[in-house]
Short mmCIF file of C-alpha atoms in Angstrom, two decimals:
data_model
loop_
_atom_site.label_atom_id
_atom_site.label_comp_id
_atom_site.label_asym_id
_atom_site.label_seq_id
_atom_site.Cartn_x
_atom_site.Cartn_y
_atom_site.Cartn_z
CA MET A 1 131.76 137.70 77.36
CA LYS A 2 133.32 136.55 80.40
CA LYS A 3 131.58 137.99 82.58
CA LYS A 4 128.28 137.12 81.52
CA SER A 5 129.28 133.74 81.34
CA GLY A 6 130.61 134.30 84.91
CA VAL A 7 127.58 135.29 85.79
CA ILE A 8 125.70 132.46 84.43
CA THR A 9 128.50 129.70 86.68
CA LEU A 10 127.32 132.24 89.43
CA LEU A 11 123.37 131.65 88.92
CA ALA A 12 123.94 127.46 88.02
CA LEU A 13 125.66 127.04 91.30
CA PHE A 14 123.06 129.17 93.20
CA MET A 15 120.32 127.33 92.03
CA PHE A 16 122.09 124.06 92.46
CA PHE A 17 122.46 124.68 96.13
CA LEU A 18 118.70 126.05 96.39
CA PHE A 19 116.48 123.45 94.90
CA PRO A 20 118.05 120.75 97.49
CA VAL A 21 116.75 123.49 99.99
CA PHE A 22 113.60 124.14 97.96
CA ALA A 23 112.99 119.77 98.25
CA TRP A 24 114.07 119.68 101.90
CA ALA A 25 111.52 121.68 102.88
CA ALA A 26 108.98 120.47 101.27
CA GLU A 27 109.80 116.90 102.78
CA ASP A 28 109.89 117.91 106.07
CA GLY A 29 108.65 115.86 108.52
CA ILE A 30 108.21 112.78 106.04
CA ASP A 31 110.21 109.97 107.08
CA THR A 32 111.41 108.32 103.83
CA GLY A 33 110.95 104.50 105.22
CA ASP A 34 108.18 104.75 105.94
CA THR A 35 106.90 105.90 103.14
CA ALA A 36 108.34 103.61 100.97
CA TRP A 37 106.99 100.69 102.75
CA ILE A 38 103.43 102.27 102.05
CA ILE A 39 104.12 102.71 98.89
CA ILE A 40 104.68 99.38 98.78
CA SER A 41 101.66 98.54 100.45
CA THR A 42 99.57 100.63 98.44
CA ALA A 43 100.90 98.54 95.57
CA LEU A 44 100.36 95.13 97.65
CA VAL A 45 96.23 95.65 98.66
CA PHE A 46 95.92 97.26 95.09
CA LEU A 47 97.14 93.45 93.91
CA MET A 48 94.53 91.86 96.22
CA VAL A 49 91.90 93.25 93.44
CA PRO A 50 92.91 91.05 90.54
CA GLY A 51 93.78 88.13 93.46
CA VAL A 52 89.99 88.29 94.07
CA SER A 53 89.20 88.32 90.27
CA LEU A 54 90.50 85.22 90.28
CA PHE A 55 89.44 83.91 93.65
CA TYR A 56 86.02 84.61 92.41
CA GLY A 57 86.21 83.44 88.64
CA GLY A 58 87.69 80.25 88.78
CA MET A 59 84.59 79.42 91.43
CA VAL A 60 81.95 80.27 88.95
CA ARG A 61 80.64 77.94 85.70
CA GLN A 62 82.62 78.38 82.46
CA LYS A 63 79.75 81.06 80.46
CA ASN A 64 80.54 83.65 83.14
CA VAL A 65 84.42 83.72 84.35
CA LEU A 66 85.02 86.74 82.25
CA ASN A 67 81.55 88.88 84.28
CA THR A 68 82.88 87.56 87.29
CA MET A 69 86.29 88.92 86.78
CA MET A 70 85.41 92.28 85.39
CA MET A 71 83.12 93.25 88.85
CA SER A 72 86.23 93.22 90.64
CA PHE A 73 88.22 95.18 88.17
CA ILE A 74 85.67 97.82 87.15
CA CYS A 75 86.11 98.63 90.51
CA LEU A 76 89.13 99.93 90.13
CA GLY A 77 87.57 102.91 87.93
CA VAL A 78 85.11 103.56 89.07
CA VAL A 79 85.61 103.60 92.91
CA THR A 80 89.38 105.83 92.01
CA ILE A 81 87.12 108.43 90.38
CA LEU A 82 84.70 108.66 93.60
CA TRP A 83 87.60 108.42 96.32
CA LEU A 84 89.26 112.06 94.29
CA ALA A 85 86.09 113.30 93.36
CA TYR A 86 84.58 113.47 97.46
CA GLY A 87 84.99 109.76 98.56
CA TYR A 88 88.13 110.63 100.77
CA SER A 89 86.69 113.97 101.90
CA LEU A 90 83.17 111.79 102.94
CA ALA A 91 85.69 109.19 104.86
CA PHE A 92 88.33 111.46 106.31
CA GLY A 93 87.26 115.35 105.91
CA PRO A 94 86.59 117.83 108.81
CA ASP A 95 83.74 115.83 111.50
CA ILE A 96 80.19 116.51 111.11
CA GLY A 97 77.71 114.93 114.25
CA LYS A 98 80.47 111.95 114.15
CA PHE A 99 78.44 110.55 111.21
CA ILE A 100 80.36 111.65 108.24
CA GLY A 101 83.24 114.13 106.99
CA ASP A 102 82.29 117.42 105.20
CA LEU A 103 83.14 118.29 102.23
CA SER A 104 86.95 120.28 102.98
CA TYR A 105 88.49 117.59 100.32
CA LEU A 106 86.36 117.49 97.75
CA GLY A 107 88.62 116.63 94.36
CA LEU A 108 91.79 116.60 96.80
CA LYS A 109 91.38 120.30 97.26
CA GLY A 110 94.01 120.95 99.23
CA VAL A 111 95.89 117.70 99.44
CA GLY A 112 99.49 117.48 98.73
CA ILE A 113 102.91 116.01 99.76
CA GLU A 114 102.54 117.75 102.90
CA PRO A 115 103.04 115.06 106.19
CA ASN A 116 100.13 113.15 107.28
CA GLY A 117 101.69 111.82 110.09
CA THR A 118 105.07 110.61 108.88
CA ILE A 119 103.97 110.15 105.03
CA PRO A 120 102.86 112.39 102.23
CA HIS A 121 98.95 113.19 102.58
CA GLN A 122 98.65 111.98 98.88
CA LEU A 123 100.14 109.13 99.76
CA PHE A 124 97.66 108.28 102.90
CA VAL A 125 95.08 109.44 100.35
CA VAL A 126 95.79 106.40 97.62
CA PHE A 127 96.41 104.06 100.59
CA GLN A 128 93.14 104.35 102.08
CA MET A 129 91.87 104.24 97.74
CA MET A 130 92.70 100.80 97.67
CA PHE A 131 90.47 99.96 100.78
CA ALA A 132 87.65 101.09 99.16
CA ILE A 133 88.45 99.65 96.15
CA LEU A 134 88.31 96.06 97.36
CA THR A 135 85.35 96.37 99.71
CA PRO A 136 82.55 96.52 97.28
CA ALA A 137 84.87 94.36 94.86
CA LEU A 138 84.37 91.41 97.66
CA ILE A 139 80.52 92.31 97.71
CA THR A 140 80.67 90.94 93.93
CA GLY A 141 81.08 87.02 95.10
CA ALA A 142 77.31 87.22 96.25
CA ILE A 143 75.54 88.14 93.39
CA VAL A 144 77.82 86.21 90.46
CA GLU A 145 75.84 84.62 87.55
CA ARG A 146 72.43 86.00 87.80
CA MET A 147 73.35 90.44 88.22
CA ARG A 148 72.65 93.28 84.98
CA PHE A 149 76.68 94.65 84.57
CA PRO A 150 74.37 97.74 84.39
CA ALA A 151 72.85 97.70 87.42
CA PHE A 152 75.94 96.91 89.66
CA LEU A 153 77.24 99.86 88.43
CA VAL A 154 74.61 102.46 89.83
CA PHE A 155 74.94 99.87 92.84
CA LEU A 156 78.54 100.17 93.00
CA VAL A 157 78.73 103.93 93.11
CA LEU A 158 75.58 104.12 95.50
CA TRP A 159 77.04 101.94 97.66
CA THR A 160 80.25 103.11 98.38
CA THR A 161 79.15 106.01 98.88
CA LEU A 162 76.17 105.17 101.20
CA VAL A 163 78.06 102.02 102.97
CA TYR A 164 80.94 102.20 102.41
CA ASP A 165 82.30 106.03 103.05
CA PRO A 166 80.71 106.43 106.86
CA ILE A 167 81.16 103.52 108.15
CA CYS A 168 84.95 104.15 107.37
CA HIS A 169 84.58 107.16 109.20
CA TRP A 170 83.07 105.83 111.92
CA VAL A 171 85.82 103.92 112.50
CA TRP A 172 88.70 105.49 110.88
CA GLY A 173 88.13 109.15 110.19
CA GLY A 174 86.77 110.69 113.57
CA GLY A 175 83.21 109.06 114.23
CA TRP A 176 81.30 107.56 116.70
CA LEU A 177 82.86 104.57 116.55
CA MET A 178 85.95 106.03 116.98
CA GLU A 179 84.81 107.95 120.09
CA LEU A 180 83.61 104.74 121.83
CA GLY A 181 86.76 103.14 121.55
CA ALA A 182 85.93 100.25 119.12
CA LEU A 183 89.36 98.44 117.85
CA ASP A 184 89.03 97.62 114.35
CA PHE A 185 93.12 98.15 112.65
CA ALA A 186 92.54 97.22 109.69
CA GLY A 187 89.35 96.32 108.44
CA GLY A 188 86.93 94.18 110.39
CA THR A 189 84.24 95.94 109.93
CA VAL A 190 84.65 98.82 107.90
CA VAL A 191 85.34 96.32 104.84
CA HIS A 192 84.88 92.28 106.15
CA ILE A 193 81.37 93.16 108.08
CA SER A 194 79.57 95.57 105.60
CA SER A 195 80.94 93.26 102.13
CA GLY A 196 79.97 90.15 104.17
CA VAL A 197 76.27 91.77 105.22
CA SER A 198 75.67 93.71 102.01
CA ALA A 199 75.98 90.60 100.34
CA LEU A 200 74.02 88.50 102.13
CA VAL A 201 71.16 90.96 101.52
CA ALA A 202 71.83 91.10 97.54
CA ALA A 203 72.10 87.52 97.39
CA LEU A 204 68.65 87.38 99.13
CA VAL A 205 66.99 90.62 97.34
CA LEU A 206 68.47 89.10 93.56
CA GLY A 207 67.13 85.42 94.01
CA ARG A 208 68.79 82.44 93.73
CA ARG A 209 70.33 81.03 90.35
CA LYS A 210 68.45 79.40 88.12
CA GLY A 211 68.80 75.66 88.73
CA TYR A 212 70.25 76.24 92.15
CA GLY A 213 70.22 73.08 94.77
CA THR A 214 68.89 70.96 91.39
CA GLU A 215 71.99 71.80 89.14
CA ARG A 216 75.65 71.17 89.89
CA MET A 217 77.13 74.78 90.44
CA VAL A 218 81.06 73.30 90.60
CA PRO A 219 83.84 75.86 90.25
CA HIS A 220 85.56 75.99 86.33
CA ASN A 221 89.11 76.63 87.19
CA ILE A 222 90.44 75.31 91.07
CA PRO A 223 93.98 76.28 89.88
CA TYR A 224 92.52 80.46 89.41
CA VAL A 225 91.11 80.06 92.66
CA VAL A 226 94.26 78.74 94.80
CA LEU A 227 96.05 81.64 92.56
CA GLY A 228 93.71 84.25 93.42
CA ALA A 229 94.24 82.90 97.00
CA ALA A 230 97.65 83.38 97.47
CA LEU A 231 97.64 86.67 95.44
CA LEU A 232 95.26 87.40 98.39
CA TRP A 233 97.44 85.45 101.34
CA PHE A 234 100.30 88.13 99.63
CA GLY A 235 98.64 91.71 99.54
CA TRP A 236 97.55 91.32 102.98
CA PHE A 237 100.32 91.53 104.65
CA GLY A 238 100.27 95.65 102.96
CA PHE A 239 96.58 95.63 103.65
CA ASN A 240 97.34 94.38 107.21
CA SER A 241 101.18 95.64 108.36
CA GLY A 242 100.09 98.66 106.00
CA SER A 243 97.68 100.21 108.27
CA ALA A 244 100.29 100.63 110.70
CA LEU A 245 101.47 103.11 108.27
CA GLY A 246 105.02 103.22 108.88
CA ALA A 247 108.17 100.59 108.72
CA ASN A 248 108.35 99.91 112.68
CA GLY A 249 107.78 97.29 114.90
CA LEU A 250 104.33 97.55 115.58
CA ALA A 251 104.15 97.02 111.21
CA ALA A 252 106.22 94.03 111.84
CA SER A 253 104.28 92.24 114.88
CA VAL A 254 100.75 92.68 112.69
CA PHE A 255 103.10 90.92 109.57
CA VAL A 256 103.56 87.88 111.78
CA ASN A 257 100.29 87.88 113.90
CA THR A 258 98.62 87.84 110.04
CA GLN A 259 100.75 84.73 109.27
CA VAL A 260 99.80 82.89 112.27
CA ALA A 261 95.87 83.41 112.27
CA THR A 262 95.86 82.65 108.56
CA GLY A 263 98.10 79.04 108.66
CA ALA A 264 96.04 78.43 111.70
CA ALA A 265 92.88 79.20 109.76
CA LEU A 266 93.70 76.98 106.68
CA MET A 267 94.50 73.87 108.51
CA SER A 268 91.56 74.03 110.51
CA TRP A 269 88.88 74.43 108.00
CA VAL A 270 91.49 71.58 106.33
CA LEU A 271 91.12 69.54 109.09
CA ALA A 272 87.20 69.80 109.43
CA GLU A 273 86.00 69.57 106.52
CA TRP A 274 88.93 66.03 106.23
CA LEU A 275 86.69 64.91 109.20
CA ARG A 276 83.39 64.93 108.05
CA HIS A 277 84.27 64.09 104.39
CA GLY A 278 86.98 61.90 104.52
CA LYS A 279 89.25 64.16 101.96
CA PRO A 280 90.53 66.87 102.60
CA THR A 281 90.71 69.51 99.24
CA ILE A 282 92.64 72.39 97.75
CA LEU A 283 89.82 73.98 97.77
CA GLY A 284 89.11 74.31 101.82
CA GLY A 285 92.64 75.00 102.21
CA ALA A 286 92.12 78.09 100.08
CA SER A 287 88.49 79.01 101.59
CA GLY A 288 90.50 78.70 105.28
CA ALA A 289 92.72 81.00 104.49
CA ILE A 290 90.36 83.79 103.61
CA ALA A 291 88.59 83.12 106.36
CA GLY A 292 92.17 83.55 108.31
CA LEU A 293 93.39 86.89 106.59
CA VAL A 294 89.24 88.10 107.50
CA ALA A 295 89.47 87.39 111.00
CA ILE A 296 92.85 88.76 112.32
CA THR A 297 92.75 91.85 110.70
CA PRO A 298 90.53 94.37 112.54
CA ALA A 299 93.08 92.25 115.50
CA CYS A 300 96.34 92.22 114.28
CA ALA A 301 97.85 95.29 116.10
CA PHE A 302 96.40 94.20 119.36
CA VAL A 303 96.94 90.68 119.94
CA THR A 304 100.15 88.56 120.46
CA PRO A 305 101.07 85.86 118.28
CA MET A 306 99.17 82.81 120.68
CA GLY A 307 96.37 84.73 120.23
CA SER A 308 96.46 85.32 116.52
CA LEU A 309 97.01 81.50 116.96
CA ALA A 310 93.65 80.97 119.09
CA ILE A 311 91.48 83.33 116.38
CA GLY A 312 92.66 81.38 113.67
CA LEU A 313 91.96 78.08 114.49
CA VAL A 314 88.21 79.26 115.55
CA ALA A 315 88.13 80.85 112.61
CA GLY A 316 88.83 78.36 110.07
CA ALA A 317 86.66 75.55 111.41
CA LEU A 318 83.82 78.26 111.95
CA CYS A 319 83.07 79.97 108.51
CA TYR A 320 83.49 76.04 107.17
CA PHE A 321 80.49 75.38 109.74
CA ALA A 322 78.73 78.73 108.13
CA VAL A 323 79.74 77.47 104.46
CA SER A 324 79.10 73.90 104.96
CA TYR A 325 76.39 73.34 107.47
CA ALA A 326 74.73 76.48 107.95
CA LYS A 327 74.27 78.11 104.02
CA VAL A 328 72.65 74.81 103.45
CA LYS A 329 70.28 74.65 106.26
CA LEU A 330 68.95 78.03 105.61
CA GLY A 331 68.67 77.77 101.48
CA TYR A 332 70.30 81.29 100.27
CA ASP A 333 71.87 81.94 97.47
CA ASP A 334 75.77 83.20 98.63
CA SER A 335 77.04 82.02 95.05
CA LEU A 336 80.75 82.19 96.73
CA ASP A 337 79.89 82.85 100.34
CA VAL A 338 81.09 86.32 101.05
CA PHE A 339 79.02 86.28 103.80
CA GLY A 340 79.89 82.93 105.61
CA ILE A 341 83.54 84.20 105.01
CA HIS A 342 83.81 87.75 104.91
CA GLY A 343 80.92 88.47 107.25
CA VAL A 344 80.87 85.35 109.99
CA GLY A 345 84.83 85.97 109.76
CA GLY A 346 84.52 89.06 110.25
CA MET A 347 81.97 89.43 113.38
CA TRP A 348 84.40 86.59 114.93
CA GLY A 349 87.19 88.51 114.59
CA ALA A 350 85.84 92.14 115.57
CA LEU A 351 84.76 89.63 118.86
CA ALA A 352 87.75 88.56 119.39
CA THR A 353 89.55 91.52 119.09
CA GLY A 354 87.53 92.34 122.17
CA LEU A 355 88.80 89.08 124.01
CA PHE A 356 92.54 89.00 123.10
CA SER A 357 93.31 92.59 122.32
CA VAL A 358 96.41 93.08 125.04
CA SER A 359 96.82 96.97 124.13
CA GLU A 360 97.15 99.20 127.00
CA GLY A 361 93.88 100.54 127.87
CA ALA A 362 92.21 98.78 125.56
CA GLU A 363 92.54 95.28 127.27
CA GLY A 364 89.96 92.51 126.29
CA LEU A 365 87.69 90.46 128.39
CA PHE A 366 90.90 87.98 128.66
CA TYR A 367 93.05 90.48 130.54
CA GLY A 368 90.20 91.89 132.79
CA ASN A 369 88.46 93.90 130.65
CA ALA A 370 84.76 92.61 130.09
CA SER A 371 83.86 96.34 128.72
CA GLN A 372 86.54 96.23 125.44
CA LEU A 373 83.78 93.14 124.45
CA GLY A 374 81.12 94.90 124.61
CA ILE A 375 82.24 97.75 122.72
CA GLN A 376 83.23 95.39 119.11
CA ALA A 377 79.44 93.88 119.71
CA ILE A 378 78.21 97.33 119.33
CA SER A 379 80.41 98.25 116.82
CA ILE A 380 79.82 94.64 115.35
CA VAL A 381 75.28 95.78 115.50
CA ALA A 382 75.37 98.85 114.38
CA THR A 383 77.43 97.34 111.26
CA ILE A 384 75.45 95.34 110.29
CA VAL A 385 71.88 96.95 110.80
CA PHE A 386 73.39 99.98 109.03
CA ALA A 387 74.59 97.99 105.90
CA SER A 388 71.99 95.71 105.81
CA VAL A 389 69.26 98.25 105.19
CA THR A 390 71.31 101.17 103.29
CA THR A 391 72.29 98.32 101.12
CA PHE A 392 68.28 97.05 100.50
CA VAL A 393 67.17 100.26 99.87
CA ILE A 394 69.80 101.19 97.23
CA LEU A 395 68.71 97.51 95.47
CA LYS A 396 65.45 98.44 95.43
CA VAL A 397 66.50 102.25 94.11
CA VAL A 398 68.47 100.70 91.32
CA GLY A 399 66.02 97.77 90.91
CA ALA A 400 63.48 100.69 89.70
CA ILE A 401 65.94 102.70 87.80
CA THR A 402 67.20 99.53 85.37
CA GLY A 403 66.04 95.57 85.79
CA LEU A 404 68.17 93.95 88.42
CA ARG A 405 68.52 90.58 87.53
CA VAL A 406 69.63 89.06 83.36
CA ASP A 407 66.40 87.13 82.13
CA ASP A 408 65.94 83.42 82.54
CA GLU A 409 67.39 82.65 78.26
CA ALA A 410 70.64 85.22 79.32
CA GLU A 411 71.35 82.94 82.98
CA ILE A 412 71.54 80.04 80.62
CA ILE A 413 73.82 81.32 77.89
CA GLY A 414 76.30 82.69 80.06
CA LEU A 415 76.39 86.78 81.58
CA ASP A 416 79.85 86.70 79.49
CA VAL A 417 77.92 86.64 76.24
CA ASN A 418 75.33 88.50 77.69
CA GLU A 419 76.54 90.98 78.79
CA HIS A 420 79.80 91.18 77.22
CA SER A 421 79.82 89.39 74.37
CA GLU A 422 83.50 87.15 75.01
CA ARG A 423 83.92 83.87 76.02
CA ALA A 424 86.67 83.07 78.28
CA TYR A 425 87.32 80.08 76.04
CA SER A 426 87.99 79.06 71.98
CA VAL A 427 87.24 76.02 72.65
#
């Protein structure tokens, strides 16, 4: 009995010392600090989706708030499954013709906790997943109050697959824009130009809301808008700084640049609004902050704080002009100004990267390298053309499968009741 118990003790000691060796081997090459920061950053980017829900939900009429929020929130389910199934592979799999990734990672085949840089590969997958979820959620602001929910679901699947995944591969996955030298640190082209341009196309294809231009269509809950903007600003630190993929000096620099540009854009939007209308508004302040966040996203790792200040100051005033003047003159119904903020702000941010970049070997025009500005312009034009044409085709296909737009009666009643049999408020 004593012999048996001694053997068990020896085995227990052997396993005790052996398991740490196995654990260490599995984590070899992974930095715990970097891993912790990217886990936090992933959670911060996740928080941006409910942030969009609140930001958009507060800006629509009361009868459409739940439908508006649902269109953002459902992306968390649909795109998660798509990214797991094939989206990550198309975006980051081994390159095919500099256009798309192959299906090597289908169903995350072969993707485990082995290092991808200094973080586990699966962590990189889920961090990028959050970008893929957020991008189509941004588009919904242009189509609210009139698009059928089943049609949106079909559009969501097709757009994520045929627009987001290829552009993501072009810029970050080894595609032709990466090879060309286009700078987009955290998503100016991949996220904001692609979604902003697609939103404009969707708004044009769907047409104006019933009563647009003749009825008052004011935000029903501005505190929601401000809370949503605050969550977006908070989450954007993970969006931008997390793209450094490590807890390092670059992440710190990006953090500073993100704050500076956002504060500057908030002020320039509010001042432009104040000068034009005589009073500042909190809705304008929230919108200006988002414009600054959008504009600094592609440039945040490549510019100085003073460059960030300039980018933000221009972004706030430029996006205000696009929303308050250009949209009115052109007469399109981009309900919540997705193109005016994300499209215009994203284009300015991508161009500004080519002006203000101090990155060694990829300096901008103001630092003696005009070619970088040309490369940035190519990336903008390519994204606009591909996203707009593909989105138009997708919408026509979806429209042929199932009607895109609710009927007039449903639009008058509201999409909360018509599409979901729910009401946001009891009274």
